[in-house]
PDB file of C-alpha atoms in Angstrom:
ATOM      1  CA  MET A   1       0.000   0.000   0.000  1.00 42.00           C
ATOM      2  CA  PRO A   2       1.230   3.547  -0.605  1.00 41.00           C
ATOM      3  CA  HIS A   3       2.987   5.011   2.415  1.00 35.00           C
ATOM      4  CA  THR A   4       0.751   6.427   5.141  1.00 33.00           C
ATOM      5  CA  LEU A   5       1.571   7.983   8.485  1.00 30.00           C
ATOM      6  CA  PHE A   6      -1.732   7.774  10.340  1.00 29.00           C
ATOM      7  CA  ALA A   7      -2.895   5.141  12.792  1.00 29.00           C
ATOM      8  CA  VAL A   8      -6.119   5.151  14.752  1.00 29.00           C
ATOM      9  CA  PRO A   9      -8.017   1.932  15.446  1.00 28.00           C
ATOM     10  CA  ILE A  10     -11.684   1.739  14.461  1.00 30.00           C
ATOM     11  CA  LEU A  11     -14.427  -0.858  14.752  1.00 29.00           C
ATOM     12  CA  TRP A  12     -14.408  -2.841  11.525  1.00 30.00           C
ATOM     13  CA  GLY A  13     -17.719  -4.594  12.116  1.00 33.00           C
ATOM     14  CA  ALA A  14     -19.514  -1.286  11.686  1.00 34.00           C
ATOM     15  CA  PHE A  15     -17.519  -0.453   8.556  1.00 36.00           C
ATOM     16  CA  PHE A  16     -18.106  -3.660   6.649  1.00 36.00           C
ATOM     17  CA  THR A  17     -21.775  -4.031   7.563  1.00 36.00           C
ATOM     18  CA  ALA A  18     -22.808  -0.866   5.741  1.00 35.00           C
ATOM     19  CA  PRO A  19     -26.234  -0.988   4.079  1.00 33.00           C
ATOM     20  CA  ALA A  20     -26.343  -3.133   0.942  1.00 35.00           C
ATOM     21  CA  SER A  21     -26.873  -0.012  -1.197  1.00 33.00           C
ATOM     22  CA  ALA A  22     -23.628   1.582   0.000  1.00 44.00           C
ATOM     23  CA  ASP A  23     -20.414   0.104  -1.337  1.00 81.00           C
ATOM     24  CA  PRO A  24     -17.526   0.174   1.197  1.00 91.00           C
ATOM     25  CA  PHE A  25     -15.125   1.740  -1.333  1.00 94.00           C
ATOM     26  CA  TYR A  26     -17.534   4.557  -2.175  1.00 94.00           C
ATOM     27  CA  ASP A  27     -18.350   5.062   1.493  1.00 94.00           C
ATOM     28  CA  ALA A  28     -14.635   5.308   2.255  1.00 95.00           C
ATOM     29  CA  ALA A  29     -14.294   8.053  -0.383  1.00 96.00           C
ATOM     30  CA  LEU A  30     -16.943   9.947   1.602  1.00 96.00           C
ATOM     31  CA  CYS A  31     -14.978   9.440   4.840  1.00 96.00           C
ATOM     32  CA  LYS A  32     -17.370   6.831   6.204  1.00 93.00           C
ATOM     33  CA  PRO A  33     -15.457   6.018   8.373  1.00 90.00           C
ATOM     34  CA  PRO A  34     -12.913   8.888   8.498  1.00 90.00           C
ATOM     35  CA  TYR A  35      -9.500   8.045   7.048  1.00 89.00           C
ATOM     36  CA  THR A  36      -7.107   6.039   9.206  1.00 87.00           C
ATOM     37  CA  THR A  37      -4.268   3.721   8.300  1.00 85.00           C
ATOM     38  CA  ASP A  38      -6.382   0.840   9.566  1.00 88.00           C
ATOM     39  CA  SER A  39      -9.360   1.731   7.369  1.00 88.00           C
ATOM     40  CA  ALA A  40      -7.140   2.307   4.323  1.00 89.00           C
ATOM     41  CA  THR A  41      -5.287  -0.973   4.918  1.00 90.00           C
ATOM     42  CA  ALA A  42      -8.519  -2.955   5.159  1.00 91.00           C
ATOM     43  CA  LEU A  43      -9.771  -1.438   1.905  1.00 91.00           C
ATOM     44  CA  TYR A  44      -6.407  -1.958   0.239  1.00 90.00           C
ATOM     45  CA  GLU A  45      -6.468  -5.645   1.216  1.00 91.00           C
ATOM     46  CA  ALA A  46     -10.012  -5.967  -0.131  1.00 90.00           C
ATOM     47  CA  ALA A  47      -8.998  -4.296  -3.417  1.00 91.00           C
ATOM     48  CA  GLU A  48      -5.971  -6.614  -3.699  1.00 91.00           C
ATOM     49  CA  LYS A  49      -8.358  -9.594  -3.633  1.00 90.00           C
ATOM     50  CA  LEU A  50     -10.395  -8.122  -6.492  1.00 89.00           C
ATOM     51  CA  ALA A  51      -7.785  -6.834  -8.946  1.00 90.00           C
ATOM     52  CA  LYS A  52      -4.151  -6.076  -9.665  1.00 93.00           C
ATOM     53  CA  PRO A  53      -3.161  -2.428  -9.233  1.00 93.00           C
ATOM     54  CA  ASP A  54      -2.191  -0.072 -12.002  1.00 93.00           C
ATOM     55  CA  THR A  55       0.883   1.682 -10.627  1.00 92.00           C
ATOM     56  CA  SER A  56       1.556   3.876 -13.672  1.00 89.00           C
ATOM     57  CA  MET A  57       0.398   6.992 -11.797  1.00 84.00           C
ATOM     58  CA  LEU A  58       3.339   8.103  -9.701  1.00 77.00           C
ATOM     59  CA  GLY A  59       2.598   7.482  -6.015  1.00 83.00           C
ATOM     60  CA  ALA A  60      -0.852   5.962  -6.538  1.00 90.00           C
ATOM     61  CA  TYR A  61      -2.346   2.495  -6.842  1.00 94.00           C
ATOM     62  CA  VAL A  62      -5.473   2.278  -9.000  1.00 95.00           C
ATOM     63  CA  TYR A  63      -7.606  -0.864  -8.913  1.00 95.00           C
ATOM     64  CA  ARG A  64     -10.147  -1.557 -11.658  1.00 94.00           C
ATOM     65  CA  LEU A  65     -12.982  -3.359  -9.945  1.00 90.00           C
ATOM     66  CA  PRO A  66     -14.814  -6.279 -11.542  1.00 88.00           C
ATOM     67  CA  ARG A  67     -18.129  -4.451 -11.102  1.00 88.00           C
ATOM     68  CA  ALA A  68     -19.135  -0.817 -11.157  1.00 90.00           C
ATOM     69  CA  LEU A  69     -20.017   0.942  -7.940  1.00 90.00           C
ATOM     70  CA  GLY A  70     -21.461   4.259  -6.971  1.00 87.00           C
ATOM     71  CA  GLN A  71     -24.339   6.092  -5.430  1.00 89.00           C
ATOM     72  CA  ASP A  72     -26.179   9.390  -5.692  1.00 91.00           C
ATOM     73  CA  GLY A  73     -25.998   9.190  -9.495  1.00 93.00           C
ATOM     74  CA  PHE A  74     -22.190   8.898  -9.636  1.00 95.00           C
ATOM     75  CA  ALA A  75     -20.498   5.828 -11.103  1.00 94.00           C
ATOM     76  CA  SER A  76     -17.025   4.389 -10.774  1.00 95.00           C
ATOM     77  CA  SER A  77     -15.190   1.174 -11.442  1.00 93.00           C
ATOM     78  CA  GLU A  78     -11.827   2.251 -10.021  1.00 95.00           C
ATOM     79  CA  VAL A  79     -10.536   2.599  -6.478  1.00 95.00           C
ATOM     80  CA  ILE A  80      -7.454   4.707  -5.791  1.00 95.00           C
ATOM     81  CA  PHE A  81      -4.952   4.742  -2.920  1.00 95.00           C
ATOM     82  CA  ALA A  82      -2.504   7.661  -2.935  1.00 91.00           C
ATOM     83  CA  GLY A  83      -0.428   8.796   0.013  1.00 88.00           C
ATOM     84  CA  THR A  84      -2.871   9.427   2.826  1.00 90.00           C
ATOM     85  CA  ALA A  85      -6.006   9.281   0.675  1.00 93.00           C
ATOM     86  CA  VAL A  86      -8.411   6.573  -0.389  1.00 95.00           C
ATOM     87  CA  GLY A  87     -11.087   7.173  -2.979  1.00 96.00           C
ATOM     88  CA  VAL A  88     -12.799   6.338  -6.209  1.00 96.00           C
ATOM     89  CA  LEU A  89     -12.388   7.695  -9.721  1.00 96.00           C
ATOM     90  CA  ILE A  90     -15.807   8.963 -10.797  1.00 97.00           C
ATOM     91  CA  GLU A  91     -16.651   8.704 -14.488  1.00 97.00           C
ATOM     92  CA  GLY A  92     -16.569  12.097 -16.220  1.00 96.00           C
ATOM     93  CA  ALA A  93     -15.606  15.619 -15.208  1.00 96.00           C
ATOM     94  CA  ARG A  94     -17.955  15.820 -12.239  1.00 97.00           C
ATOM     95  CA  ALA A  95     -16.151  17.947  -9.619  1.00 96.00           C
ATOM     96  CA  ASP A  96     -18.779  20.704  -9.678  1.00 97.00           C
ATOM     97  CA  THR A  97     -21.648  18.231  -9.309  1.00 97.00           C
ATOM     98  CA  LEU A  98     -19.855  16.276  -6.576  1.00 97.00           C
ATOM     99  CA  ALA A  99     -19.163  19.539  -4.736  1.00 97.00           C
ATOM    100  CA  GLU A 100     -22.821  20.502  -4.864  1.00 97.00           C
ATOM    101  CA  ARG A 101     -24.049  17.060  -3.779  1.00 97.00           C
ATOM    102  CA  TYR A 102     -21.621  16.636  -0.872  1.00 97.00           C
ATOM    103  CA  GLY A 103     -21.354  20.242   0.318  1.00 97.00           C
ATOM    104  CA  LEU A 104     -17.739  20.807  -0.754  1.00 97.00           C
ATOM    105  CA  THR A 105     -16.231  24.265  -1.216  1.00 96.00           C
ATOM    106  CA  LYS A 106     -13.655  25.471  -3.720  1.00 94.00           C
ATOM    107  CA  GLU A 107     -10.083  24.839  -2.605  1.00 89.00           C
ATOM    108  CA  ARG A 108      -7.692  27.791  -2.288  1.00 78.00           C
ATOM    109  CA  SER A 109      -4.876  25.915  -4.013  1.00 70.00           C
ATOM    110  CA  THR A 110      -4.555  23.931  -7.208  1.00 62.00           C
ATOM    111  CA  LEU A 111      -2.074  21.652  -5.407  1.00 62.00           C
ATOM    112  CA  LEU A 112       0.933  23.111  -7.187  1.00 55.00           C
ATOM    113  CA  GLY A 113      -0.866  23.035 -10.526  1.00 56.00           C
ATOM    114  CA  THR A 114      -1.850  19.356 -10.456  1.00 72.00           C
ATOM    115  CA  ALA A 115      -5.595  20.000 -10.088  1.00 79.00           C
ATOM    116  CA  THR A 116      -7.538  22.074 -12.582  1.00 87.00           C
ATOM    117  CA  LYS A 117     -10.574  22.084 -10.301  1.00 92.00           C
ATOM    118  CA  GLY A 118     -10.723  21.146  -6.641  1.00 92.00           C
ATOM    119  CA  TYR A 119     -13.268  21.150  -3.837  1.00 95.00           C
ATOM    120  CA  SER A 120     -13.098  19.919  -0.252  1.00 95.00           C
ATOM    121  CA  ARG A 121     -14.832  19.847   3.104  1.00 97.00           C
ATOM    122  CA  ALA A 122     -13.093  19.042   6.361  1.00 96.00           C
ATOM    123  CA  LEU A 123     -14.964  16.669   8.608  1.00 96.00           C
ATOM    124  CA  PRO A 124     -16.437  18.249  11.749  1.00 96.00           C
ATOM    125  CA  GLN A 125     -14.078  18.417  14.722  1.00 94.00           C
ATOM    126  CA  GLU A 126     -15.846  15.558  16.543  1.00 94.00           C
ATOM    127  CA  GLN A 127     -15.216  13.262  13.538  1.00 93.00           C
ATOM    128  CA  GLN A 128     -11.509  14.066  13.208  1.00 94.00           C
ATOM    129  CA  PRO A 129      -9.633  10.903  14.297  1.00 90.00           C
ATOM    130  CA  GLN A 130      -6.473  12.786  15.386  1.00 88.00           C
ATOM    131  CA  PRO A 131      -6.780  16.538  14.831  1.00 89.00           C
ATOM    132  CA  ASP A 132      -3.363  17.187  16.375  1.00 91.00           C
ATOM    133  CA  LEU A 133      -1.819  15.210  13.489  1.00 91.00           C
ATOM    134  CA  GLY A 134      -3.819  16.631  10.613  1.00 94.00           C
ATOM    135  CA  ILE A 135      -7.224  17.211   9.088  1.00 94.00           C
ATOM    136  CA  VAL A 136      -9.385  14.603   7.339  1.00 95.00           C
ATOM    137  CA  SER A 137     -11.478  15.946   4.452  1.00 96.00           C
ATOM    138  CA  ILE A 138     -13.668  14.802   1.599  1.00 97.00           C
ATOM    139  CA  VAL A 139     -12.231  16.047  -1.709  1.00 96.00           C
ATOM    140  CA  ALA A 140     -13.304  16.141  -5.352  1.00 96.00           C
ATOM    141  CA  ARG A 141     -10.662  17.048  -7.937  1.00 94.00           C
ATOM    142  CA  GLU A 142     -10.251  17.124 -11.685  1.00 94.00           C
ATOM    143  CA  SER A 143      -6.798  16.930 -13.206  1.00 89.00           C
ATOM    144  CA  PRO A 144      -5.162  16.479 -16.604  1.00 88.00           C
ATOM    145  CA  SER A 145      -3.517  13.373 -15.147  1.00 85.00           C
ATOM    146  CA  LEU A 146      -7.011  11.818 -14.774  1.00 88.00           C
ATOM    147  CA  PRO A 147      -8.602  12.489 -18.173  1.00 91.00           C
ATOM    148  CA  GLY A 148     -12.341  11.814 -18.175  1.00 94.00           C
ATOM    149  CA  LYS A 149     -12.403  11.099 -14.436  1.00 95.00           C
ATOM    150  CA  THR A 150     -12.843  12.961 -11.181  1.00 96.00           C
ATOM    151  CA  LEU A 151     -11.195  11.947  -7.933  1.00 95.00           C
ATOM    152  CA  LEU A 152     -13.575  11.629  -4.996  1.00 97.00           C
ATOM    153  CA  ALA A 153     -11.553  10.796  -1.894  1.00 96.00           C
ATOM    154  CA  CYS A 154     -11.172  10.918   1.838  1.00 96.00           C
ATOM    155  CA  GLU A 155      -7.778  12.363   2.598  1.00 94.00           C
ATOM    156  CA  LEU A 156      -5.673  13.210   5.581  1.00 93.00           C
ATOM    157  CA  VAL A 157      -3.559  16.328   5.176  1.00 91.00           C
ATOM    158  CA  LEU A 158      -0.836  16.363   7.780  1.00 91.00           C
ATOM    159  CA  LYS A 159      -0.408  19.660   9.619  1.00 91.00           C
ATOM    160  CA  ALA A 160       3.184  20.002   8.392  1.00 90.00           C
ATOM    161  CA  ASP A 161       2.080  19.488   4.772  1.00 87.00           C
ATOM    162  CA  GLN A 162      -0.728  22.045   5.115  1.00 84.00           C
ATOM    163  CA  GLU A 163       1.654  24.575   6.652  1.00 89.00           C
ATOM    164  CA  ALA A 164       4.107  24.092   3.778  1.00 86.00           C
ATOM    165  CA  LEU A 165       1.319  24.514   1.205  1.00 79.00           C
ATOM    166  CA  ASP A 166       0.073  27.645   3.002  1.00 79.00           C
ATOM    167  CA  ARG A 167       3.602  29.124   2.938  1.00 86.00           C
ATOM    168  CA  TYR A 168       3.910  28.341  -0.772  1.00 80.00           C
ATOM    169  CA  GLU A 169       0.547  29.912  -1.577  1.00 77.00           C
ATOM    170  CA  LYS A 170       1.431  32.988   0.485  1.00 82.00           C
ATOM    171  CA  SER A 171       4.756  33.367  -1.374  1.00 83.00           C
ATOM    172  CA  ARG A 172       2.844  33.465  -4.682  1.00 75.00           C
ATOM    173  CA  THR A 173       0.497  36.258  -3.549  1.00 71.00           C
ATOM    174  CA  PRO A 174       1.796  39.723  -4.513  1.00 68.00           C
TER     175      PRO A 174
END
């Protein structure tokens, strides 16, 4: 699995007994449950049983699932693990629609030019597994590196990484 730095135990019985209409991979992209190394590892192990990863995207593992999944009118057949994020690749350029559906707001940064469109929403404080380490958010992003797809993911941004990004963004502002 791609390298992660976050560890908080959760109850797996609750995670894997989600309603039949909610796929665990899609739920994970919506931070149900919030991102932890344990939750990402369990999903990674489940994906490994279903498919071989495409590792052609630097730093990410993409698994093409044997069946499509989705909810709320969004479809996907690919699960992605990248750094401290787990998500699905939604068919089409759907960041705006995902943002509207899931209450995401426009991101300040384009992640050093890698995202052409990005939205996010941090989980409420009471749902943050370890707020002293970083912030867990739901994100939707479009990028030239994902043509015809939109990333919908649950991601942990470490405090140190956010501070570095904030400094970079500030240095670019005249």
